[in-house]
Amino acid sequence: MPPSTDELLDIVDEHDRVIGQARRGEATARGLRHRCVFILVRDSEGRIFVHRRTPVKLVFPSLYDMFVGGVVGAGETYDDAALREAEEELGVSGLPQPAPLFSFLYEGSGKAAGHTWWSRVYEVRCELPVSPQAEEVAWHAFLTDDELAARLPEWDWVPDGLEAFRRLTERRP
């Protein structure tokens, strides 16, 4: 099932202050700035959950991503959205609260031109067996850091996830 274009989102300014609301479809079509969460998921062995998005995704269909996540609903907190999105996409319940790491303003360019959102990046350990949401995830695997690094130049990645991963990598020793 395609994502709901009727989902209500908070529209925010360049300082992440709410300035209005719009339906998801309208926000995407008009390039209205909203909020998103990115959750890096590691398993008990420290490997990263990587997946390919389904072709029905509203934004960046069929591309690979090293984060689970999505939009923050109107009136929802980033933290609540992070837990909801991680549990939904992984197909689990009882996940620990993802730990917030940093926020940044994503402003797409090239094939992502016109996309802009305030993004909060999280990390969580998932020791539960995953059963990813078929509507969201076409393929998935847990990759080591080295395996992911080897795939970065080979696979077509979502541009916002690549930007979040670059910023995350720069912050780590």
CSV table of N, CA and C in Angstrom, one decimal:
chain,number,residue,atom,x,y,z
A,1,MET,N,0.8,-1.2,0.0
A,1,MET,CA,0.0,0.0,0.0
A,1,MET,C,0.9,1.2,0.0
A,2,PRO,N,0.7,2.2,-0.9
A,2,PRO,CA,1.5,3.4,-0.9
A,2,PRO,C,1.3,4.2,0.4
A,3,PRO,N,2.3,5.0,0.8
A,3,PRO,CA,2.2,5.9,2.0
A,3,PRO,C,1.0,6.8,1.8
A,4,SER,N,0.4,7.2,2.9
A,4,SER,CA,-0.7,8.1,2.9
A,4,SER,C,-0.3,9.5,2.5
A,5,THR,N,-0.9,10.0,1.4
A,5,THR,CA,-0.6,11.4,1.1
A,5,THR,C,-1.5,12.3,1.9
A,6,ASP,N,-2.4,11.8,2.6
A,6,ASP,CA,-3.3,12.6,3.4
A,6,ASP,C,-2.8,12.8,4.9
A,7,GLU,N,-1.7,12.2,5.2
A,7,GLU,CA,-1.2,12.4,6.6
A,7,GLU,C,-0.8,13.9,6.8
A,8,LEU,N,-1.3,14.4,7.9
A,8,LEU,CA,-1.1,15.9,8.2
A,8,LEU,C,0.3,16.1,8.8
A,9,LEU,N,1.1,17.0,8.2
A,9,LEU,CA,2.4,17.3,8.7
A,9,LEU,C,2.5,18.8,9.2
A,10,ASP,N,3.4,19.0,10.2
A,10,ASP,CA,3.7,20.4,10.5
A,10,ASP,C,4.7,20.9,9.5
A,11,ILE,N,4.4,22.1,9.0
A,11,ILE,CA,5.3,22.8,8.1
A,11,ILE,C,6.1,23.8,8.9
A,12,VAL,N,7.5,23.8,8.7
A,12,VAL,CA,8.4,24.5,9.6
A,12,VAL,C,9.2,25.5,8.8
A,13,ASP,N,9.8,26.5,9.5
A,13,ASP,CA,10.6,27.5,8.8
A,13,ASP,C,12.1,27.0,8.9
A,14,GLU,N,13.0,27.8,8.5
A,14,GLU,CA,14.4,27.5,8.5
A,14,GLU,C,15.0,27.3,9.9
A,15,HIS,N,14.3,27.7,10.9
A,15,HIS,CA,14.7,27.5,12.3
A,15,HIS,C,13.9,26.4,13.0
A,16,ASP,N,13.2,25.6,12.3
A,16,ASP,CA,12.4,24.5,12.8
A,16,ASP,C,11.2,24.9,13.6
A,17,ARG,N,10.7,26.1,13.4
A,17,ARG,CA,9.5,26.5,14.1
A,17,ARG,C,8.3,26.3,13.2
A,18,VAL,N,7.2,25.8,13.8
A,18,VAL,CA,6.0,25.4,13.1
A,18,VAL,C,5.4,26.7,12.6
A,19,ILE,N,5.1,26.7,11.2
A,19,ILE,CA,4.4,27.9,10.6
A,19,ILE,C,3.1,27.6,10.0
A,20,GLY,N,2.8,26.3,10.0
A,20,GLY,CA,1.5,25.9,9.4
A,20,GLY,C,1.4,24.4,9.3
A,21,GLN,N,0.4,23.9,8.6
A,21,GLN,CA,0.2,22.4,8.4
A,21,GLN,C,-0.2,22.2,7.0
A,22,ALA,N,0.2,21.0,6.5
A,22,ALA,CA,-0.3,20.6,5.1
A,22,ALA,C,-0.3,19.1,5.1
A,23,ARG,N,-1.1,18.6,4.1
A,23,ARG,CA,-1.1,17.1,3.9
A,23,ARG,C,0.2,16.7,3.3
A,24,ARG,N,0.6,15.5,3.5
A,24,ARG,CA,1.9,15.0,3.1
A,24,ARG,C,2.1,15.1,1.5
A,25,GLY,N,1.0,14.8,0.8
A,25,GLY,CA,1.1,14.9,-0.7
A,25,GLY,C,1.4,16.3,-1.1
A,26,GLU,N,0.7,17.3,-0.5
A,26,GLU,CA,0.9,18.7,-0.8
A,26,GLU,C,2.2,19.2,-0.4
A,27,ALA,N,2.7,18.8,0.8
A,27,ALA,CA,4.0,19.2,1.2
A,27,ALA,C,5.1,18.7,0.2
A,28,THR,N,5.0,17.5,-0.2
A,28,THR,CA,5.9,16.9,-1.2
A,28,THR,C,5.8,17.6,-2.5
A,29,ALA,N,4.6,17.8,-3.0
A,29,ALA,CA,4.4,18.4,-4.3
A,29,ALA,C,4.9,19.8,-4.4
A,30,ARG,N,4.7,20.6,-3.3
A,30,ARG,CA,5.1,22.0,-3.2
A,30,ARG,C,6.4,22.3,-2.6
A,31,GLY,N,7.1,21.2,-2.2
A,31,GLY,CA,8.5,21.4,-1.6
A,31,GLY,C,8.4,22.1,-0.3
A,32,LEU,N,7.3,21.9,0.5
A,32,LEU,CA,7.2,22.6,1.8
A,32,LEU,C,8.1,21.9,2.9
A,33,ARG,N,8.8,22.7,3.6
A,33,ARG,CA,9.7,22.2,4.6
A,33,ARG,C,8.9,21.6,5.8
A,34,HIS,N,9.3,20.3,6.2
A,34,HIS,CA,8.6,19.6,7.3
A,34,HIS,C,9.7,18.9,8.1
A,35,ARG,N,9.3,18.0,8.9
A,35,ARG,CA,10.2,17.3,9.8
A,35,ARG,C,10.3,15.8,9.5
A,36,CYS,N,11.5,15.3,9.6
A,36,CYS,CA,11.8,13.8,9.4
A,36,CYS,C,12.7,13.3,10.4
A,37,VAL,N,12.6,12.0,10.6
A,37,VAL,CA,13.6,11.3,11.5
A,37,VAL,C,14.3,10.2,10.7
A,38,PHE,N,15.6,10.0,11.1
A,38,PHE,CA,16.4,9.0,10.5
A,38,PHE,C,17.0,8.2,11.7
A,39,ILE,N,16.8,6.9,11.7
A,39,ILE,CA,17.2,6.0,12.8
A,39,ILE,C,18.2,5.0,12.2
A,40,LEU,N,19.4,5.0,12.7
A,40,LEU,CA,20.4,4.0,12.4
A,40,LEU,C,20.2,2.9,13.3
A,41,VAL,N,19.9,1.7,12.8
A,41,VAL,CA,19.6,0.5,13.6
A,41,VAL,C,20.7,-0.5,13.5
A,42,ARG,N,21.2,-0.9,14.7
A,42,ARG,CA,22.3,-1.9,14.7
A,42,ARG,C,21.7,-3.1,15.4
A,43,ASP,N,22.2,-4.3,15.0
A,43,ASP,CA,21.7,-5.5,15.6
A,43,ASP,C,22.7,-5.9,16.8
A,44,SER,N,22.5,-7.0,17.4
A,44,SER,CA,23.3,-7.4,18.6
A,44,SER,C,24.8,-7.6,18.3
A,45,GLU,N,25.1,-7.8,17.0
A,45,GLU,CA,26.5,-7.9,16.5
A,45,GLU,C,27.1,-6.5,16.1
A,46,GLY,N,26.3,-5.5,16.2
A,46,GLY,CA,26.8,-4.1,15.8
A,46,GLY,C,26.6,-3.9,14.3
A,47,ARG,N,26.0,-4.8,13.5
A,47,ARG,CA,25.8,-4.5,12.1
A,47,ARG,C,24.6,-3.6,11.9
A,48,ILE,N,24.7,-2.9,10.7
A,48,ILE,CA,23.7,-1.8,10.4
A,48,ILE,C,22.6,-2.4,9.5
A,49,PHE,N,21.3,-2.1,9.8
A,49,PHE,CA,20.2,-2.5,9.0
A,49,PHE,C,20.2,-1.6,7.8
A,50,VAL,N,20.3,-2.3,6.6
A,50,VAL,CA,20.3,-1.6,5.3
A,50,VAL,C,19.1,-2.1,4.5
A,51,HIS,N,18.4,-1.3,3.8
A,51,HIS,CA,17.3,-1.8,3.0
A,51,HIS,C,17.2,-1.0,1.7
A,52,ARG,N,16.4,-1.6,0.8
A,52,ARG,CA,16.0,-0.9,-0.5
A,52,ARG,C,14.5,-0.6,-0.3
A,53,ARG,N,14.2,0.6,-0.6
A,53,ARG,CA,12.8,1.1,-0.5
A,53,ARG,C,12.0,0.5,-1.6
A,54,THR,N,10.7,0.4,-1.4
A,54,THR,CA,9.8,-0.1,-2.4
A,54,THR,C,9.6,0.9,-3.5
A,55,PRO,N,9.1,0.4,-4.7
A,55,PRO,CA,8.9,1.4,-5.8
A,55,PRO,C,7.6,2.3,-5.6
A,56,VAL,N,6.8,2.0,-4.5
A,56,VAL,CA,5.6,2.8,-4.3
A,56,VAL,C,5.9,4.0,-3.3
A,57,LYS,N,7.1,4.1,-2.8
A,57,LYS,CA,7.4,5.2,-1.9
A,57,LYS,C,7.2,6.5,-2.6
A,58,LEU,N,6.7,7.5,-1.8
A,58,LEU,CA,6.4,8.8,-2.4
A,58,LEU,C,7.7,9.6,-2.7
A,59,VAL,N,8.7,9.4,-1.9
A,59,VAL,CA,10.0,10.1,-2.1
A,59,VAL,C,11.1,9.0,-2.2
A,60,PHE,N,11.9,9.2,-3.2
A,60,PHE,CA,13.1,8.3,-3.4
A,60,PHE,C,12.8,6.8,-3.5
A,61,PRO,N,11.8,6.5,-4.4
A,61,PRO,CA,11.4,5.0,-4.5
A,61,PRO,C,12.6,4.2,-5.0
A,62,SER,N,12.6,3.0,-4.6
A,62,SER,CA,13.5,1.9,-5.1
A,62,SER,C,15.0,2.2,-4.8
A,63,LEU,N,15.3,3.2,-4.0
A,63,LEU,CA,16.7,3.5,-3.6
A,63,LEU,C,17.1,2.8,-2.3
A,64,TYR,N,18.4,2.6,-2.1
A,64,TYR,CA,18.9,2.0,-0.8
A,64,TYR,C,19.0,3.1,0.3
A,65,ASP,N,18.9,2.6,1.5
A,65,ASP,CA,18.9,3.5,2.7
A,65,ASP,C,19.6,2.7,3.8
A,66,MET,N,20.4,3.4,4.6
A,66,MET,CA,21.0,2.9,5.8
A,66,MET,C,20.3,3.3,7.1
A,67,PHE,N,19.2,4.0,6.9
A,67,PHE,CA,18.4,4.4,8.0
A,67,PHE,C,16.9,3.9,7.8
A,68,VAL,N,16.2,3.7,8.9
A,68,VAL,CA,14.8,3.6,8.8
A,68,VAL,C,14.3,5.0,9.3
A,69,GLY,N,13.0,5.3,9.0
A,69,GLY,CA,12.5,6.6,9.5
A,69,GLY,C,11.4,7.1,8.6
A,70,GLY,N,11.1,8.4,8.7
A,70,GLY,CA,10.1,9.0,7.9
A,70,GLY,C,9.7,10.3,8.5
A,71,VAL,N,8.5,10.7,8.0
A,71,VAL,CA,8.0,12.1,8.4
A,71,VAL,C,7.5,12.1,9.9
A,72,VAL,N,7.6,13.2,10.5
A,72,VAL,CA,7.0,13.5,11.8
A,72,VAL,C,5.6,14.0,11.6
A,73,GLY,N,4.7,13.4,12.1
A,73,GLY,CA,3.3,13.8,12.0
A,73,GLY,C,3.0,15.2,12.7
A,74,ALA,N,2.0,15.9,12.3
A,74,ALA,CA,1.6,17.1,12.9
A,74,ALA,C,1.4,16.9,14.4
A,75,GLY,N,2.0,17.7,15.2
A,75,GLY,CA,1.9,17.7,16.7
A,75,GLY,C,2.7,16.6,17.3
A,76,GLU,N,3.4,15.7,16.5
A,76,GLU,CA,4.2,14.6,17.1
A,76,GLU,C,5.6,15.1,17.4
A,77,THR,N,6.2,14.6,18.4
A,77,THR,CA,7.6,14.9,18.7
A,77,THR,C,8.5,14.1,17.9
A,78,TYR,N,9.7,14.6,17.7
A,78,TYR,CA,10.7,13.8,17.0
A,78,TYR,C,11.0,12.5,17.7
A,79,ASP,N,11.1,12.5,19.0
A,79,ASP,CA,11.3,11.2,19.7
A,79,ASP,C,10.2,10.2,19.5
A,80,ASP,N,9.0,10.7,19.6
A,80,ASP,CA,7.8,9.8,19.4
A,80,ASP,C,7.8,9.2,17.9
A,81,ALA,N,8.1,10.1,17.0
A,81,ALA,CA,8.2,9.6,15.6
A,81,ALA,C,9.3,8.6,15.3
A,82,ALA,N,10.5,8.8,16.0
A,82,ALA,CA,11.6,7.9,15.8
A,82,ALA,C,11.2,6.5,16.3
A,83,LEU,N,10.6,6.4,17.5
A,83,LEU,CA,10.2,5.1,18.0
A,83,LEU,C,9.1,4.5,17.1
A,84,ARG,N,8.1,5.3,16.7
A,84,ARG,CA,7.0,4.8,15.9
A,84,ARG,C,7.6,4.3,14.5
A,85,GLU,N,8.4,5.1,13.9
A,85,GLU,CA,8.9,4.7,12.5
A,85,GLU,C,9.8,3.5,12.6
A,86,ALA,N,10.7,3.5,13.6
A,86,ALA,CA,11.6,2.3,13.7
A,86,ALA,C,10.8,1.0,13.9
A,87,GLU,N,9.8,1.0,14.8
A,87,GLU,CA,9.0,-0.2,15.1
A,87,GLU,C,8.2,-0.6,13.9
A,88,GLU,N,7.6,0.4,13.2
A,88,GLU,CA,6.8,0.1,12.0
A,88,GLU,C,7.6,-0.5,10.9
A,89,GLU,N,8.7,0.2,10.5
A,89,GLU,CA,9.5,-0.3,9.4
A,89,GLU,C,10.2,-1.6,9.7
A,90,LEU,N,10.7,-1.8,10.9
A,90,LEU,CA,11.3,-3.1,11.3
A,90,LEU,C,10.3,-4.2,11.6
A,91,GLY,N,9.1,-3.8,11.8
A,91,GLY,CA,8.1,-4.9,12.1
A,91,GLY,C,8.3,-5.5,13.5
A,92,VAL,N,8.6,-4.6,14.5
A,92,VAL,CA,8.9,-5.1,15.8
A,92,VAL,C,8.1,-4.2,16.8
A,93,SER,N,7.9,-4.7,18.0
A,93,SER,CA,7.4,-3.9,19.1
A,93,SER,C,8.2,-4.1,20.3
A,94,GLY,N,8.3,-3.1,21.2
A,94,GLY,CA,9.1,-3.2,22.4
A,94,GLY,C,10.6,-2.8,22.2
A,95,LEU,N,10.8,-2.0,21.1
A,95,LEU,CA,12.1,-1.5,20.8
A,95,LEU,C,12.5,-0.4,21.8
A,96,PRO,N,13.8,-0.4,22.3
A,96,PRO,CA,14.2,0.7,23.2
A,96,PRO,C,14.0,2.1,22.5
A,97,GLN,N,13.8,3.1,23.2
A,97,GLN,CA,13.7,4.5,22.7
A,97,GLN,C,15.0,4.8,21.9
A,98,PRO,N,14.9,5.1,20.6
A,98,PRO,CA,16.2,5.5,19.9
A,98,PRO,C,16.8,6.8,20.6
A,99,ALA,N,18.1,6.8,20.6
A,99,ALA,CA,18.9,7.9,21.2
A,99,ALA,C,19.1,9.0,20.1
A,100,PRO,N,18.7,10.2,20.4
A,100,PRO,CA,18.9,11.3,19.5
A,100,PRO,C,20.4,11.7,19.4
A,101,LEU,N,20.9,11.9,18.2
A,101,LEU,CA,22.3,12.2,18.0
A,101,LEU,C,22.6,13.7,17.6
A,102,PHE,N,21.8,14.1,16.6
A,102,PHE,CA,22.0,15.5,16.1
A,102,PHE,C,20.8,15.8,15.2
A,103,SER,N,20.7,17.1,14.9
A,103,SER,CA,19.7,17.6,13.9
A,103,SER,C,20.4,18.4,12.8
A,104,PHE,N,19.8,18.4,11.6
A,104,PHE,CA,20.3,19.3,10.6
A,104,PHE,C,19.2,19.6,9.6
A,105,LEU,N,19.4,20.6,8.9
A,105,LEU,CA,18.4,21.0,7.8
A,105,LEU,C,18.9,20.4,6.5
A,106,TYR,N,18.0,19.5,5.9
A,106,TYR,CA,18.3,18.9,4.7
A,106,TYR,C,17.7,19.8,3.6
A,107,GLU,N,18.5,20.1,2.6
A,107,GLU,CA,18.0,20.9,1.4
A,107,GLU,C,18.6,20.2,0.2
A,108,GLY,N,17.7,19.5,-0.5
A,108,GLY,CA,18.1,18.6,-1.6
A,108,GLY,C,18.6,19.4,-2.8
A,109,SER,N,19.5,18.8,-3.6
A,109,SER,CA,20.0,19.4,-4.8
A,109,SER,C,20.0,18.2,-5.8
A,110,GLY,N,20.3,18.6,-7.1
A,110,GLY,CA,20.3,17.5,-8.1
A,110,GLY,C,19.0,16.8,-8.3
A,111,LYS,N,19.0,15.5,-8.2
A,111,LYS,CA,17.7,14.8,-8.4
A,111,LYS,C,16.8,14.9,-7.1
A,112,ALA,N,17.4,15.5,-6.1
A,112,ALA,CA,16.6,15.7,-4.8
A,112,ALA,C,16.2,17.2,-4.7
A,113,ALA,N,16.4,18.0,-5.7
A,113,ALA,CA,16.0,19.4,-5.7
A,113,ALA,C,14.6,19.6,-5.3
A,114,GLY,N,14.3,20.6,-4.5
A,114,GLY,CA,12.9,20.8,-4.1
A,114,GLY,C,12.5,20.1,-2.8
A,115,HIS,N,13.3,19.2,-2.4
A,115,HIS,CA,13.0,18.5,-1.1
A,115,HIS,C,13.8,19.2,0.0
A,116,THR,N,13.1,19.5,1.1
A,116,THR,CA,13.7,20.1,2.3
A,116,THR,C,13.0,19.7,3.5
A,117,TRP,N,13.8,19.3,4.5
A,117,TRP,CA,13.2,19.0,5.8
A,117,TRP,C,14.2,19.1,6.9
A,118,TRP,N,13.7,19.4,8.1
A,118,TRP,CA,14.5,19.4,9.3
A,118,TRP,C,14.6,17.9,9.7
A,119,SER,N,15.8,17.5,9.9
A,119,SER,CA,16.1,16.0,10.1
A,119,SER,C,16.7,15.8,11.5
A,120,ARG,N,16.2,14.8,12.2
A,120,ARG,CA,16.9,14.4,13.5
A,120,ARG,C,17.3,13.0,13.3
A,121,VAL,N,18.6,12.8,13.6
A,121,VAL,CA,19.3,11.5,13.5
A,121,VAL,C,19.3,10.8,14.8
A,122,TYR,N,19.0,9.5,14.8
A,122,TYR,CA,19.0,8.7,16.0
A,122,TYR,C,19.7,7.4,15.8
A,123,GLU,N,20.0,6.7,16.9
A,123,GLU,CA,20.6,5.4,16.8
A,123,GLU,C,19.9,4.5,17.8
A,124,VAL,N,19.7,3.2,17.4
A,124,VAL,CA,19.0,2.3,18.3
A,124,VAL,C,19.6,0.9,18.1
A,125,ARG,N,19.7,0.1,19.1
A,125,ARG,CA,20.0,-1.3,19.0
A,125,ARG,C,18.8,-2.2,19.0
A,126,CYS,N,18.7,-3.0,18.0
A,126,CYS,CA,17.5,-3.9,17.9
A,126,CYS,C,18.0,-5.3,18.0
A,127,GLU,N,17.6,-6.0,19.1
A,127,GLU,CA,18.0,-7.4,19.3
A,127,GLU,C,16.8,-8.3,19.0
A,128,LEU,N,15.8,-7.7,18.5
A,128,LEU,CA,14.6,-8.5,18.2
A,128,LEU,C,14.6,-9.0,16.8
A,129,PRO,N,14.0,-10.1,16.4
A,129,PRO,CA,13.9,-10.5,15.0
A,129,PRO,C,13.1,-9.5,14.3
A,130,VAL,N,13.6,-9.1,13.1
A,130,VAL,CA,12.9,-8.1,12.3
A,130,VAL,C,12.0,-8.7,11.3
A,131,SER,N,10.9,-8.1,11.0
A,131,SER,CA,10.0,-8.5,9.9
A,131,SER,C,9.6,-7.2,9.2
A,132,PRO,N,10.5,-6.7,8.4
A,132,PRO,CA,10.2,-5.4,7.8
A,132,PRO,C,8.9,-5.3,7.1
A,133,GLN,N,8.3,-4.1,7.1
A,133,GLN,CA,7.0,-3.7,6.5
A,133,GLN,C,7.2,-3.8,5.0
A,134,ALA,N,6.4,-4.7,4.4
A,134,ALA,CA,6.4,-5.0,3.0
A,134,ALA,C,6.1,-3.8,2.1
A,135,GLU,N,5.3,-2.8,2.6
A,135,GLU,CA,5.0,-1.6,1.9
A,135,GLU,C,6.2,-0.7,1.9
A,136,GLU,N,7.1,-0.8,2.8
A,136,GLU,CA,8.2,0.1,2.9
A,136,GLU,C,9.5,-0.4,2.4
A,137,VAL,N,9.7,-1.7,2.6
A,137,VAL,CA,11.0,-2.4,2.5
A,137,VAL,C,11.0,-3.5,1.4
A,138,ALA,N,11.7,-3.3,0.3
A,138,ALA,CA,11.7,-4.4,-0.7
A,138,ALA,C,12.8,-5.4,-0.5
A,139,TRP,N,13.8,-5.1,0.2
A,139,TRP,CA,15.0,-6.0,0.5
A,139,TRP,C,15.7,-5.4,1.7
A,140,HIS,N,16.2,-6.3,2.5
A,140,HIS,CA,17.0,-5.8,3.7
A,140,HIS,C,18.1,-6.8,4.1
A,141,ALA,N,19.1,-6.3,4.8
A,141,ALA,CA,20.1,-7.1,5.4
A,141,ALA,C,20.8,-6.3,6.5
A,142,PHE,N,21.5,-7.0,7.4
A,142,PHE,CA,22.3,-6.3,8.4
A,142,PHE,C,23.8,-6.4,7.8
A,143,LEU,N,24.4,-5.2,7.6
A,143,LEU,CA,25.8,-5.2,7.1
A,143,LEU,C,26.7,-4.7,8.1
A,144,THR,N,28.0,-5.2,8.1
A,144,THR,CA,29.0,-4.6,8.9
A,144,THR,C,29.4,-3.2,8.4
A,145,ASP,N,30.1,-2.4,9.2
A,145,ASP,CA,30.5,-1.1,8.8
A,145,ASP,C,31.3,-1.2,7.5
A,146,ASP,N,32.2,-2.2,7.4
A,146,ASP,CA,33.1,-2.4,6.2
A,146,ASP,C,32.2,-2.8,5.0
A,147,GLU,N,31.2,-3.7,5.2
A,147,GLU,CA,30.4,-4.0,4.1
A,147,GLU,C,29.6,-2.8,3.6
A,148,LEU,N,29.1,-2.0,4.5
A,148,LEU,CA,28.3,-0.8,4.1
A,148,LEU,C,29.2,0.1,3.3
A,149,ALA,N,30.4,0.4,3.8
A,149,ALA,CA,31.4,1.3,3.2
A,149,ALA,C,31.7,0.8,1.7
A,150,ALA,N,31.8,-0.5,1.5
A,150,ALA,CA,32.0,-1.1,0.2
A,150,ALA,C,30.9,-0.8,-0.7
A,151,ARG,N,29.6,-0.8,-0.2
A,151,ARG,CA,28.4,-0.6,-1.0
A,151,ARG,C,28.1,0.8,-1.3
A,152,LEU,N,28.7,1.8,-0.6
A,152,LEU,CA,28.3,3.2,-0.8
A,152,LEU,C,28.6,3.6,-2.2
A,153,PRO,N,29.7,3.3,-2.8
A,153,PRO,CA,29.9,3.8,-4.2
A,153,PRO,C,29.2,2.9,-5.3
A,154,GLU,N,28.7,1.7,-4.9
A,154,GLU,CA,28.1,0.8,-5.8
A,154,GLU,C,26.6,0.9,-6.0
A,155,TRP,N,25.9,1.2,-4.9
A,155,TRP,CA,24.4,1.2,-4.9
A,155,TRP,C,23.9,2.6,-5.0
A,156,ASP,N,22.6,2.8,-5.5
A,156,ASP,CA,22.0,4.1,-5.6
A,156,ASP,C,21.3,4.3,-4.2
A,157,TRP,N,21.7,5.3,-3.5
A,157,TRP,CA,21.3,5.6,-2.1
A,157,TRP,C,20.4,6.8,-2.1
A,158,VAL,N,19.5,6.8,-1.1
A,158,VAL,CA,18.6,8.0,-0.9
A,158,VAL,C,19.6,9.2,-0.6
A,159,PRO,N,19.4,10.3,-1.2
A,159,PRO,CA,20.3,11.5,-1.0
A,159,PRO,C,20.3,12.0,0.4
A,160,ASP,N,19.1,12.0,1.0
A,160,ASP,CA,19.0,12.6,2.4
A,160,ASP,C,19.7,11.6,3.4
A,161,GLY,N,19.5,10.3,3.2
A,161,GLY,CA,20.2,9.4,4.1
A,161,GLY,C,21.7,9.4,3.9
A,162,LEU,N,22.2,9.6,2.7
A,162,LEU,CA,23.6,9.8,2.4
A,162,LEU,C,24.2,11.0,3.2
A,163,GLU,N,23.4,12.1,3.1
A,163,GLU,CA,23.8,13.3,3.8
A,163,GLU,C,23.9,13.1,5.3
A,164,ALA,N,22.8,12.4,5.9
A,164,ALA,CA,22.8,12.1,7.3
A,164,ALA,C,24.0,11.2,7.7
A,165,PHE,N,24.2,10.2,6.9
A,165,PHE,CA,25.3,9.3,7.2
A,165,PHE,C,26.7,10.0,7.1
A,166,ARG,N,26.9,10.9,6.1
A,166,ARG,CA,28.1,11.6,6.0
A,166,ARG,C,28.3,12.5,7.3
A,167,ARG,N,27.3,13.1,7.7
A,167,ARG,CA,27.4,14.0,9.0
A,167,ARG,C,27.6,13.1,10.2
A,168,LEU,N,27.0,12.0,10.3
A,168,LEU,CA,27.2,11.0,11.4
A,168,LEU,C,28.6,10.6,11.4
A,169,THR,N,29.1,10.2,10.3
A,169,THR,CA,30.5,9.6,10.2
A,169,THR,C,31.5,10.7,10.6
A,170,GLU,N,31.3,12.0,10.2
A,170,GLU,CA,32.2,13.1,10.5
A,170,GLU,C,32.2,13.3,12.0
A,171,ARG,N,31.1,13.0,12.7
A,171,ARG,CA,31.0,13.3,14.2
A,171,ARG,C,31.7,12.2,15.0
A,172,ARG,N,31.9,11.0,14.4
A,172,ARG,CA,32.5,9.9,15.1
A,172,ARG,C,34.0,9.8,14.9
A,173,PRO,N,34.7,9.4,16.0
A,173,PRO,CA,36.2,9.3,15.9
A,173,PRO,C,36.6,8.2,14.9
